[in-house]
mmCIF file of C-alpha atoms in Angstrom:
data_model
loop_
_atom_site.group_PDB
_atom_site.id
_atom_site.type_symbol
_atom_site.label_atom_id
_atom_site.label_comp_id
_atom_site.label_asym_id
_atom_site.label_seq_id
_atom_site.Cartn_x
_atom_site.Cartn_y
_atom_site.Cartn_z
ATOM 1 C CA MET A 652 174.108 3.723 114.321
ATOM 2 C CA SER A 653 175.733 6.992 115.408
ATOM 3 C CA ASP A 654 178.931 8.580 114.187
ATOM 4 C CA LEU A 655 181.918 9.069 116.466
ATOM 5 C CA SER A 656 181.658 12.147 118.653
ATOM 6 C CA ALA A 657 184.478 14.690 118.631
ATOM 7 C CA LYS A 658 185.730 13.370 121.976
ATOM 8 C CA GLU A 659 185.591 9.780 120.745
ATOM 9 C CA GLN A 660 187.555 10.742 117.648
ATOM 10 C CA GLU A 661 190.085 12.441 119.885
ATOM 11 C CA GLY A 662 190.303 9.218 121.860
ATOM 12 C CA ARG A 663 190.832 7.206 118.692
ATOM 13 C CA ASN A 664 193.647 9.552 117.702
ATOM 14 C CA TYR A 665 195.209 9.101 121.136
ATOM 15 C CA LEU A 666 195.115 5.335 120.742
ATOM 16 C CA LYS A 667 196.556 5.479 117.241
ATOM 17 C CA GLU A 668 199.522 7.484 118.485
ATOM 18 C CA THR A 669 200.154 5.799 121.824
ATOM 19 C CA LYS A 670 198.673 2.299 121.538
ATOM 20 C CA PRO A 671 198.583 1.308 117.864
ATOM 21 C CA TYR A 672 197.815 -2.340 118.654
ATOM 22 C CA VAL A 673 194.806 -1.356 120.773
ATOM 23 C CA PHE A 674 193.746 1.099 118.056
ATOM 24 C CA GLU A 675 193.640 -1.680 115.493
ATOM 25 C CA LYS A 676 191.396 -3.784 117.713
ATOM 26 C CA VAL A 677 189.055 -0.901 118.469
ATOM 27 C CA SER A 678 188.870 -0.052 114.763
ATOM 28 C CA LYS A 679 187.328 -3.484 114.175
ATOM 29 C CA PHE A 680 184.568 -3.089 116.789
ATOM 30 C CA ASN A 681 181.933 -2.061 114.260
ATOM 31 C CA GLU A 682 182.703 -5.075 112.083
ATOM 32 C CA LYS A 683 182.705 -7.450 115.063
ATOM 33 C CA TYR A 684 179.423 -6.027 116.328
ATOM 34 C CA LYS A 685 177.734 -6.636 112.976
ATOM 35 C CA ARG A 686 178.902 -10.239 113.085
ATOM 36 C CA GLY A 687 177.257 -10.632 116.485
ATOM 37 C CA GLU A 688 180.526 -10.850 118.424
ATOM 38 C CA SER A 689 181.082 -9.336 121.832
ATOM 39 C CA ILE A 690 183.264 -6.233 122.093
ATOM 40 C CA ALA A 691 183.040 -6.298 125.876
ATOM 41 C CA ILE A 692 184.893 -4.190 128.350
ATOM 42 C CA ILE A 693 186.153 -6.564 131.041
ATOM 43 C CA GLN A 694 185.542 -5.148 134.498
ATOM 44 C CA LEU A 695 187.884 -7.002 136.815
ATOM 45 C CA GLN A 696 186.732 -7.122 140.427
ATOM 46 C CA TYR A 697 190.232 -8.281 141.207
ATOM 47 C CA ASN A 698 190.224 -7.976 144.980
ATOM 48 C CA TYR A 699 187.436 -6.924 147.356
ATOM 49 C CA ARG A 700 189.763 -5.258 149.871
ATOM 50 C CA CYS A 701 188.717 -1.653 150.408
ATOM 51 C CA ASN A 702 189.347 1.319 152.687
ATOM 52 C CA MET A 703 185.674 2.374 152.832
ATOM 53 C CA LEU A 704 182.309 0.926 153.872
ATOM 54 C CA CYS A 705 179.971 2.668 151.427
ATOM 55 C CA GLU A 706 176.223 2.472 152.021
ATOM 56 C CA HIS A 707 175.412 1.168 148.548
ATOM 57 C CA CYS A 708 178.152 -1.481 148.365
ATOM 58 C CA SER A 709 177.039 -5.021 147.524
ATOM 59 C CA ILE A 710 180.425 -6.727 147.818
ATOM 60 C CA ALA A 711 179.652 -8.141 151.270
ATOM 61 C CA SER A 712 177.237 -10.601 149.664
ATOM 62 C CA TYR A 713 180.160 -12.111 147.724
ATOM 63 C CA GLN A 714 182.482 -12.166 150.715
ATOM 64 C CA ARG A 715 179.974 -14.050 152.878
ATOM 65 C CA ASN A 716 180.305 -17.055 150.592
ATOM 66 C CA SER A 717 184.020 -16.900 149.821
ATOM 67 C CA ALA A 718 185.375 -19.570 152.163
ATOM 68 C CA GLY A 719 187.519 -22.030 150.235
ATOM 69 C CA LYS A 720 187.104 -20.249 146.921
ATOM 70 C CA ARG A 721 190.036 -19.666 144.614
ATOM 71 C CA SER A 722 190.900 -15.979 144.123
ATOM 72 C CA LEU A 723 192.394 -14.290 141.090
ATOM 73 C CA THR A 724 196.144 -13.851 140.838
ATOM 74 C CA PRO A 725 198.191 -11.859 138.309
ATOM 75 C CA ALA A 726 198.894 -15.137 136.501
ATOM 76 C CA ASP A 727 195.153 -15.797 136.181
ATOM 77 C CA VAL A 728 194.631 -12.294 134.844
ATOM 78 C CA ALA A 729 197.446 -12.745 132.329
ATOM 79 C CA GLU A 730 195.692 -15.854 130.984
ATOM 80 C CA LEU A 731 192.341 -14.058 130.856
ATOM 81 C CA ALA A 732 193.988 -11.173 128.991
ATOM 82 C CA ARG A 733 195.564 -13.593 126.527
ATOM 83 C CA GLN A 734 192.197 -15.128 125.733
ATOM 84 C CA ALA A 735 190.535 -11.700 125.552
ATOM 85 C CA ASP A 736 193.198 -10.498 123.124
ATOM 86 C CA GLU A 737 192.577 -13.515 120.894
ATOM 87 C CA MET A 738 188.894 -12.512 120.861
ATOM 88 C CA GLY A 739 189.774 -8.993 119.746
ATOM 89 C CA LEU A 740 188.749 -7.376 123.030
ATOM 90 C CA ALA A 741 190.590 -4.197 123.918
ATOM 91 C CA ARG A 742 189.505 -2.759 127.271
ATOM 92 C CA PHE A 743 189.854 -3.588 130.965
ATOM 93 C CA VAL A 744 188.535 -1.832 134.059
ATOM 94 C CA ILE A 745 190.402 -2.605 137.267
ATOM 95 C CA SER A 746 187.898 -2.615 140.101
ATOM 96 C CA GLY A 747 187.408 -4.155 143.500
ATOM 97 C CA GLY A 748 187.293 -3.215 146.284
ATOM 98 C CA GLU A 749 189.568 -0.239 145.895
ATOM 99 C CA PRO A 750 192.452 -0.664 143.425
ATOM 100 C CA THR A 751 194.693 1.915 145.134
ATOM 101 C CA THR A 752 194.872 -0.449 148.132
ATOM 102 C CA PHE A 753 196.030 -3.469 146.105
ATOM 103 C CA PRO A 754 199.578 -4.489 147.122
ATOM 104 C CA ASP A 755 200.108 -6.166 143.729
ATOM 105 C CA LEU A 756 198.633 -3.432 141.514
ATOM 106 C CA ASP A 757 201.860 -3.171 139.487
ATOM 107 C CA GLU A 758 201.857 -6.902 138.785
ATOM 108 C CA LEU A 759 198.154 -6.789 137.920
ATOM 109 C CA VAL A 760 198.585 -4.025 135.339
ATOM 110 C CA ALA A 761 201.585 -5.804 133.852
ATOM 111 C CA ALA A 762 199.532 -9.012 133.615
ATOM 112 C CA ILE A 763 196.823 -7.222 131.620
ATOM 113 C CA ASN A 764 199.556 -5.665 129.444
ATOM 114 C CA PRO A 765 199.092 -1.930 128.725
ATOM 115 C CA GLU A 766 200.428 -2.362 125.177
ATOM 116 C CA LYS A 767 197.525 -4.646 124.310
ATOM 117 C CA PHE A 768 194.664 -3.054 126.277
ATOM 118 C CA PHE A 769 193.245 0.308 127.268
ATOM 119 C CA ILE A 770 193.134 0.186 131.070
ATOM 120 C CA ASN A 771 190.733 2.111 133.307
ATOM 121 C CA SER A 772 190.799 1.956 137.075
ATOM 122 C CA ASP A 773 187.931 2.623 139.455
ATOM 123 C CA SER A 774 188.747 4.608 142.579
ATOM 124 C CA ASN A 775 187.042 6.182 145.569
ATOM 125 C CA GLY A 776 189.805 8.790 145.493
ATOM 126 C CA TYR A 777 191.025 8.495 149.079
ATOM 127 C CA LEU A 778 194.576 7.502 148.089
ATOM 128 C CA LEU A 779 194.474 8.876 144.559
ATOM 129 C CA ALA A 780 196.602 11.989 145.173
ATOM 130 C CA GLU A 781 199.529 9.883 146.354
ATOM 131 C CA LYS A 782 199.031 7.130 143.754
ATOM 132 C CA ALA A 783 198.085 8.962 140.530
ATOM 133 C CA GLU A 784 201.559 9.576 139.144
ATOM 134 C CA HIS A 785 202.594 5.976 139.737
ATOM 135 C CA MET A 786 199.345 4.626 138.276
ATOM 136 C CA LYS A 787 199.994 6.538 135.080
ATOM 137 C CA LYS A 788 203.608 5.361 135.010
ATOM 138 C CA ILE A 789 202.710 1.653 135.186
ATOM 139 C CA GLY A 790 200.211 1.928 132.336
ATOM 140 C CA ILE A 791 196.782 2.906 133.667
ATOM 141 C CA ASP A 792 195.113 5.116 131.067
ATOM 142 C CA ARG A 793 192.207 6.661 132.970
ATOM 143 C CA ILE A 794 190.588 6.895 136.409
ATOM 144 C CA GLN A 795 186.875 6.433 137.073
ATOM 145 C CA LEU A 796 186.374 8.411 140.272
ATOM 146 C CA SER A 797 183.255 7.864 142.392
ATOM 147 C CA ILE A 798 181.705 10.959 143.993
ATOM 148 C CA ASP A 799 178.316 10.968 145.709
ATOM 149 C CA SER A 800 177.650 14.606 146.558
ATOM 150 C CA LEU A 801 179.066 18.128 146.385
ATOM 151 C CA ASN A 802 178.436 18.329 150.113
ATOM 152 C CA PRO A 803 181.572 16.969 151.836
ATOM 153 C CA GLU A 804 179.663 15.865 154.935
ATOM 154 C CA GLU A 805 177.047 13.972 152.912
ATOM 155 C CA HIS A 806 179.696 12.301 150.767
ATOM 156 C CA ASP A 807 181.794 11.300 153.786
ATOM 157 C CA GLU A 808 178.744 9.954 155.607
ATOM 158 C CA PHE A 809 177.696 7.894 152.580
ATOM 159 C CA ARG A 810 181.246 6.572 152.277
ATOM 160 C CA ARG A 811 181.562 6.153 156.049
ATOM 161 C CA LYS A 812 185.012 7.701 155.788
ATOM 162 C CA PRO A 813 185.864 11.106 157.282
ATOM 163 C CA GLY A 814 187.838 13.257 154.869
ATOM 164 C CA ALA A 815 186.835 11.187 151.822
ATOM 165 C CA TRP A 816 185.497 14.156 149.813
ATOM 166 C CA LYS A 817 188.545 16.342 150.469
ATOM 167 C CA ARG A 818 190.909 13.527 149.532
ATOM 168 C CA ALA A 819 188.963 12.840 146.320
ATOM 169 C CA MET A 820 189.203 16.525 145.308
ATOM 170 C CA GLU A 821 192.948 16.420 145.948
ATOM 171 C CA GLY A 822 193.063 13.309 143.760
ATOM 172 C CA ILE A 823 191.438 15.218 140.898
ATOM 173 C CA GLU A 824 194.020 17.973 141.183
ATOM 174 C CA GLU A 825 196.874 15.477 141.166
ATOM 175 C CA CYS A 826 195.501 13.604 138.158
ATOM 176 C CA ASN A 827 195.310 16.903 136.298
ATOM 177 C CA ARG A 828 198.868 17.743 137.321
ATOM 178 C CA VAL A 829 200.343 14.470 136.073
ATOM 179 C CA GLY A 830 198.108 14.242 133.003
ATOM 180 C CA LEU A 831 196.101 11.189 134.045
ATOM 181 C CA PRO A 832 192.599 11.509 132.504
ATOM 182 C CA LEU A 833 189.593 10.869 134.691
ATOM 183 C CA TYR A 834 185.839 11.153 134.799
ATOM 184 C CA ILE A 835 183.309 11.212 137.607
ATOM 185 C CA GLN A 836 180.964 8.341 138.425
ATOM 186 C CA THR A 837 177.918 8.949 140.586
ATOM 187 C CA VAL A 838 174.896 6.910 141.673
ATOM 188 C CA VAL A 839 171.557 8.447 140.689
ATOM 189 C CA THR A 840 168.173 7.423 142.045
ATOM 190 C CA LYS A 841 164.867 8.347 140.420
ATOM 191 C CA GLN A 842 164.488 11.101 142.986
ATOM 192 C CA ARG A 843 167.992 12.528 142.564
ATOM 193 C CA LEU A 844 167.708 12.636 138.772
ATOM 194 C CA TYR A 845 165.217 15.516 138.913
ATOM 195 C CA SER A 846 166.854 17.422 141.763
ATOM 196 C CA GLU A 847 168.596 20.773 141.596
ATOM 197 C CA GLU A 848 171.421 19.151 143.564
ATOM 198 C CA PHE A 849 172.124 16.792 140.694
ATOM 199 C CA LYS A 850 172.197 19.571 138.102
ATOM 200 C CA GLU A 851 174.583 21.550 140.305
ATOM 201 C CA PHE A 852 176.698 18.409 140.705
ATOM 202 C CA VAL A 853 177.012 17.918 136.943
ATOM 203 C CA GLU A 854 177.683 21.605 136.290
ATOM 204 C CA PHE A 855 180.393 21.675 138.970
ATOM 205 C CA PHE A 856 182.403 18.878 137.414
ATOM 206 C CA ASN A 857 181.690 19.876 133.815
ATOM 207 C CA LYS A 858 183.229 23.279 134.608
ATOM 208 C CA LYS A 859 186.335 21.380 135.673
ATOM 209 C CA GLY A 860 186.355 19.718 132.255
ATOM 210 C CA LEU A 861 185.145 16.384 133.621
ATOM 211 C CA LYS A 862 182.457 14.134 132.182
ATOM 212 C CA VAL A 863 179.926 12.682 134.620
ATOM 213 C CA PHE A 864 178.944 9.036 134.246
ATOM 214 C CA ILE A 865 175.614 8.067 135.802
ATOM 215 C CA THR A 866 175.166 4.715 137.475
ATOM 216 C CA PHE A 867 171.435 4.350 137.996
ATOM 217 C CA ALA A 868 170.399 2.941 141.376
ATOM 218 C CA LYS A 869 169.552 -0.743 141.260
ATOM 219 C CA PRO A 870 167.739 -2.834 143.903
ATOM 220 C CA ILE A 871 170.768 -4.754 145.149
ATOM 221 C CA GLY A 872 173.050 -4.463 148.158
ATOM 222 C CA ALA A 873 171.772 -1.740 150.475
ATOM 223 C CA TYR A 874 169.073 -0.950 147.904
ATOM 224 C CA GLU A 875 167.697 -4.505 147.809
ATOM 225 C CA GLY A 876 163.931 -4.340 147.518
ATOM 226 C CA HIS A 877 163.933 -0.539 147.258
ATOM 227 C CA TYR A 878 162.084 -0.378 143.966
ATOM 228 C CA GLU A 879 161.127 3.248 144.556
ATOM 229 C CA SER A 880 164.699 4.241 143.686
ATOM 230 C CA MET A 881 164.478 2.675 140.220
ATOM 231 C CA ILE A 882 163.897 4.768 137.109
ATOM 232 C CA ASP A 883 161.479 4.062 134.244
ATOM 233 C CA MET A 884 161.569 4.766 130.513
ATOM 234 C CA LYS A 885 160.207 8.284 131.012
ATOM 235 C CA ASP A 886 163.072 9.017 133.407
ATOM 236 C CA LEU A 887 165.542 7.545 130.946
ATOM 237 C CA GLU A 888 164.265 9.851 128.210
ATOM 238 C CA TYR A 889 164.637 12.805 130.578
ATOM 239 C CA GLU A 890 168.257 11.804 131.223
ATOM 240 C CA ARG A 891 168.882 11.641 127.483
ATOM 241 C CA GLN A 892 167.656 15.204 127.182
ATOM 242 C CA LEU A 893 170.119 16.212 129.904
ATOM 243 C CA GLU A 894 172.918 14.689 127.801
ATOM 244 C CA LYS A 895 172.193 17.320 125.145
ATOM 245 C CA LYS A 896 172.903 20.069 127.669
ATOM 246 C CA TYR A 897 175.645 18.575 129.818
ATOM 247 C CA ASP A 898 178.743 16.411 129.412
ATOM 248 C CA LEU A 899 176.923 13.436 130.824
ATOM 249 C CA CYS A 900 176.493 9.769 129.931
ATOM 250 C CA THR A 901 175.246 6.359 131.031
ATOM 251 C CA HIS A 902 176.125 2.864 129.831
ATOM 252 C CA LEU A 903 173.227 3.226 127.376
ATOM 253 C CA THR A 904 174.779 6.285 125.720
ATOM 254 C CA PRO A 905 175.989 5.490 122.172
ATOM 255 C CA GLY A 906 179.728 4.923 121.971
ATOM 256 C CA TYR A 907 182.327 3.767 119.472
ATOM 257 C CA GLY A 908 179.931 4.830 116.717
ATOM 258 C CA LEU A 909 177.388 2.273 117.936
ATOM 259 C CA HIS A 910 174.040 2.469 119.694
ATOM 260 C CA MET A 911 174.102 -0.830 121.577
ATOM 261 C CA GLY A 912 171.351 -0.325 124.136
ATOM 262 C CA CYS A 913 172.019 -2.589 127.124
ATOM 263 C CA ILE A 914 175.691 -3.509 126.889
ATOM 264 C CA GLY A 915 175.490 -6.625 129.100
ATOM 265 C CA VAL A 916 177.803 -9.306 127.614
ATOM 266 C CA LYS A 917 177.846 -7.731 124.139
ATOM 267 C CA GLY A 918 179.660 -4.659 125.429
ATOM 268 C CA PHE A 919 180.539 -5.340 129.068
ATOM 269 C CA VAL A 920 181.142 -8.188 131.493
ATOM 270 C CA SER A 921 182.237 -8.268 135.102
ATOM 271 C CA VAL A 922 184.659 -10.878 136.469
ATOM 272 C CA THR A 923 184.525 -11.411 140.231
ATOM 273 C CA GLN A 924 187.482 -12.009 142.511
ATOM 274 C CA TYR A 925 186.518 -15.680 142.390
ATOM 275 C CA GLY A 926 186.435 -15.996 138.605
ATOM 276 C CA ASP A 927 182.695 -15.805 137.938
ATOM 277 C CA VAL A 928 181.664 -13.849 134.843
ATOM 278 C CA GLN A 929 178.560 -11.673 135.187
ATOM 279 C CA PRO A 930 176.646 -9.782 132.462
ATOM 280 C CA CYS A 931 177.081 -6.648 134.560
ATOM 281 C CA PRO A 932 178.294 -5.845 138.096
ATOM 282 C CA TYR A 933 174.735 -5.358 139.355
ATOM 283 C CA PHE A 934 173.103 -8.523 138.034
ATOM 284 C CA HIS A 935 174.487 -11.185 140.343
ATOM 285 C CA CYS A 936 174.257 -14.007 137.844
ATOM 286 C CA SER A 937 177.195 -16.137 136.736
ATOM 287 C CA ILE A 938 177.342 -17.187 133.093
ATOM 288 C CA GLY A 939 180.487 -19.214 133.797
ATOM 289 C CA ASN A 940 183.790 -19.240 135.653
ATOM 290 C CA ILE A 941 187.170 -18.553 134.030
ATOM 291 C CA PHE A 942 188.831 -21.133 136.257
ATOM 292 C CA GLU A 943 186.631 -23.837 134.750
ATOM 293 C CA GLU A 944 186.222 -23.085 131.041
ATOM 294 C CA PRO A 945 187.461 -20.825 128.215
ATOM 295 C CA PHE A 946 186.406 -17.200 128.332
ATOM 296 C CA LYS A 947 184.980 -17.313 124.796
ATOM 297 C CA LYS A 948 182.694 -20.203 125.711
ATOM 298 C CA ILE A 949 181.389 -18.189 128.648
ATOM 299 C CA ILE A 950 180.786 -15.112 126.491
ATOM 300 C CA ASP A 951 178.988 -17.201 123.865
ATOM 301 C CA ARG A 952 176.739 -18.626 126.577
ATOM 302 C CA GLY A 953 175.858 -15.124 127.690
ATOM 303 C CA MET A 954 175.127 -14.025 124.133
ATOM 304 C CA ASP A 955 172.672 -16.924 123.841
ATOM 305 C CA ILE A 956 170.468 -15.290 126.493
ATOM 306 C CA LYS A 957 168.047 -12.983 124.676
ATOM 307 C CA TYR A 958 168.350 -10.126 127.152
ATOM 308 C CA PHE A 959 172.035 -9.835 126.271
ATOM 309 C CA GLY A 960 172.260 -11.336 122.765
ATOM 310 C CA GLU A 961 169.520 -9.092 121.376
ATOM 311 C CA TYR A 962 169.217 -5.324 121.153
ATOM 312 C CA ASN A 963 167.388 -3.940 124.197
ATOM 313 C CA ASP A 964 167.257 -0.176 124.636
ATOM 314 C CA THR A 965 166.846 -0.195 128.391
ATOM 315 C CA CYS A 966 168.663 -1.117 131.581
ATOM 316 C CA PHE A 967 166.802 -4.108 132.966
ATOM 317 C CA MET A 968 168.280 -3.771 136.459
ATOM 318 C CA ALA A 969 167.552 -0.053 136.783
ATOM 319 C CA ALA A 970 164.427 0.546 134.701
ATOM 320 C CA ASP A 971 162.391 -2.644 134.254
ATOM 321 C CA LEU A 972 160.579 -3.490 137.498
ATOM 322 C CA PRO A 973 158.706 -6.584 136.191
ATOM 323 C CA TRP A 974 162.025 -7.975 134.915
ATOM 324 C CA VAL A 975 163.728 -7.324 138.260
ATOM 325 C CA LYS A 976 160.928 -9.024 140.167
ATOM 326 C CA LYS A 977 161.018 -12.074 137.874
ATOM 327 C CA TYR A 978 164.767 -12.568 137.464
ATOM 328 C CA VAL A 979 166.264 -10.905 140.536
ATOM 329 C CA ALA A 980 163.792 -10.812 143.425
ATOM 330 C CA ASP A 981 162.393 -14.289 142.715
ATOM 331 C CA LYS A 982 165.630 -16.007 141.684
ATOM 332 C CA ILE A 983 168.554 -14.192 143.332
ATOM 333 C CA TYR A 984 167.413 -12.530 146.577
ATOM 334 C CA GLY A 985 168.322 -14.657 149.575
ATOM 335 C CA LYS A 986 170.711 -16.960 147.695
ATOM 336 C CA PRO A 987 174.516 -17.170 147.699
ATOM 337 C CA VAL A 988 175.746 -15.008 144.828
ATOM 338 C CA PRO A 989 176.421 -15.079 142.025
ATOM 339 C CA VAL A 990 173.596 -17.450 141.100
ATOM 340 C CA PRO A 991 174.321 -19.656 138.035
ATOM 341 C CA SER A 992 172.495 -18.517 134.902
ATOM 342 C CA THR A 993 171.021 -22.033 134.580
ATOM 343 C CA GLU A 994 169.037 -21.344 137.767
ATOM 344 C CA ILE A 995 167.724 -18.035 136.450
ATOM 345 C CA PHE A 996 167.001 -18.457 132.745
ATOM 346 C CA THR A 997 165.138 -21.173 130.839
ATOM 347 C CA GLU A 998 164.900 -22.271 127.217
ATOM 348 C CA GLU A 999 162.326 -19.579 126.513
ATOM 349 C CA ASP A 1000 164.934 -16.968 127.522
ATOM 350 C CA LYS A 1001 167.276 -17.940 124.696
ATOM 351 C CA THR A 1002 167.965 -15.478 121.916
ATOM 352 C CA THR A 1003 166.002 -15.725 118.670
ATOM 353 C CA ASN A 1004 166.731 -12.329 117.133
ATOM 354 C CA PRO A 1005 170.434 -11.418 117.426
ATOM 355 C CA TYR A 1006 170.826 -7.758 118.290
ATOM 356 C CA TRP A 1007 173.278 -6.929 115.518
ATOM 357 C CA LYS A 1008 170.778 -7.690 112.741
ATOM 358 C CA GLU A 1009 169.019 -4.436 113.565
ATOM 359 C CA PHE A 1010 172.057 -2.521 112.355
ATOM 360 C CA VAL A 1011 173.294 -4.441 109.301
#
C-alpha cells in the first residue's frame, strides 16, 4: 500500500476546504477497501451525442442497438447519485459522447450534486474555451481533455474534425484562466509507447503543468481484432519507469494511498446511456442495469467475478491477450453490446480470494 503523493495530499486539502462532505467519504476509502467494498468512480456515459467522429470510438456499437431503449435523464442520475452516496462513493465522471454538447448539462450536474461528489468531465476540447467558465460555475471540478498528437493535422484527422487541435489548445488556456483544473488523456498503442513522439508529447504538456493520463489501446471499436496494438507486462513495466521521470499515470497507477491493480468494479464502473453498468468502458459486458435493480446489488455482482473482486496487477483488456481472446473475441465480438455477464462468465470465474485480503 502506498502513501499519498504530494499532489494527492494537495487534492485532499482542497476537498477538505471546499467539499467537506466529499472529503469525509474519501477519507474512508482505505477502510472500505480493506472491508472489500467498492470505492468506484462512476463514469456516466450520459448521452452519446458528439461533435466528432473519432477513429477509435466504439460508441456506434451501442447506438446500433438502441431502438426502444430507455435513456438516462437527470432524474435517473439523481437516483443513481443517491444510491451511490449511501454506498459511500464520492466521484463521478461525466462522459458521452461529448458533455459540452449536452443541452441539459446544468441539470445533469445538479442531479449528481456537486456538494456530495467530486465531478470530472471528459471533453474533446472543441467547445471547451466557450464552456469552461460556466462548467466551473455549475460545479464541475476538473476536465479530462483528450489529445491524440502534438501534430495538429494528425490530431484533426484522427478526430475527423478540422480545427480540433487548435480549439483544444484554446480550451486549455481558458481553463487556466478561469481556474478549472484539467489533465490530458491520450490513447497509447504498444508502438507509440516507445516512440520519441510520445516522449515529446508528455514533455510538452508536463511543461504546461499538466499530467498526462494514458489510456492503453484495446481491441474494441476501430481496434477490434488489432491485437498488435496491445501491450504486455514488459511494456507495462516500461511505462512504470516512465512515471518516475514524467508526470504520467494510468488507471493502474497507485492512488488514494492504495495500489489496487485493475480498478474494474472495485475502483471504477461505467454506466451507459441505457443504464447498463460495465466493469470498465472498454469491456462491453453488463453486470446489471440501474433501471432494473439497485446499484449496490449490481456492484456486488461485479465484485463476485474474480477478475474484479480479486487483486490483479494488470489491465486485462490492454495487456492480456489470452484473456481478451477468451472473454472478448469469443464472447463479445459480433454480438449486440453490452453482453450480459451471465453470457461471459461461469461459476469457475467467481471470486475465491478477495483482493483486499492482500493488504490487510
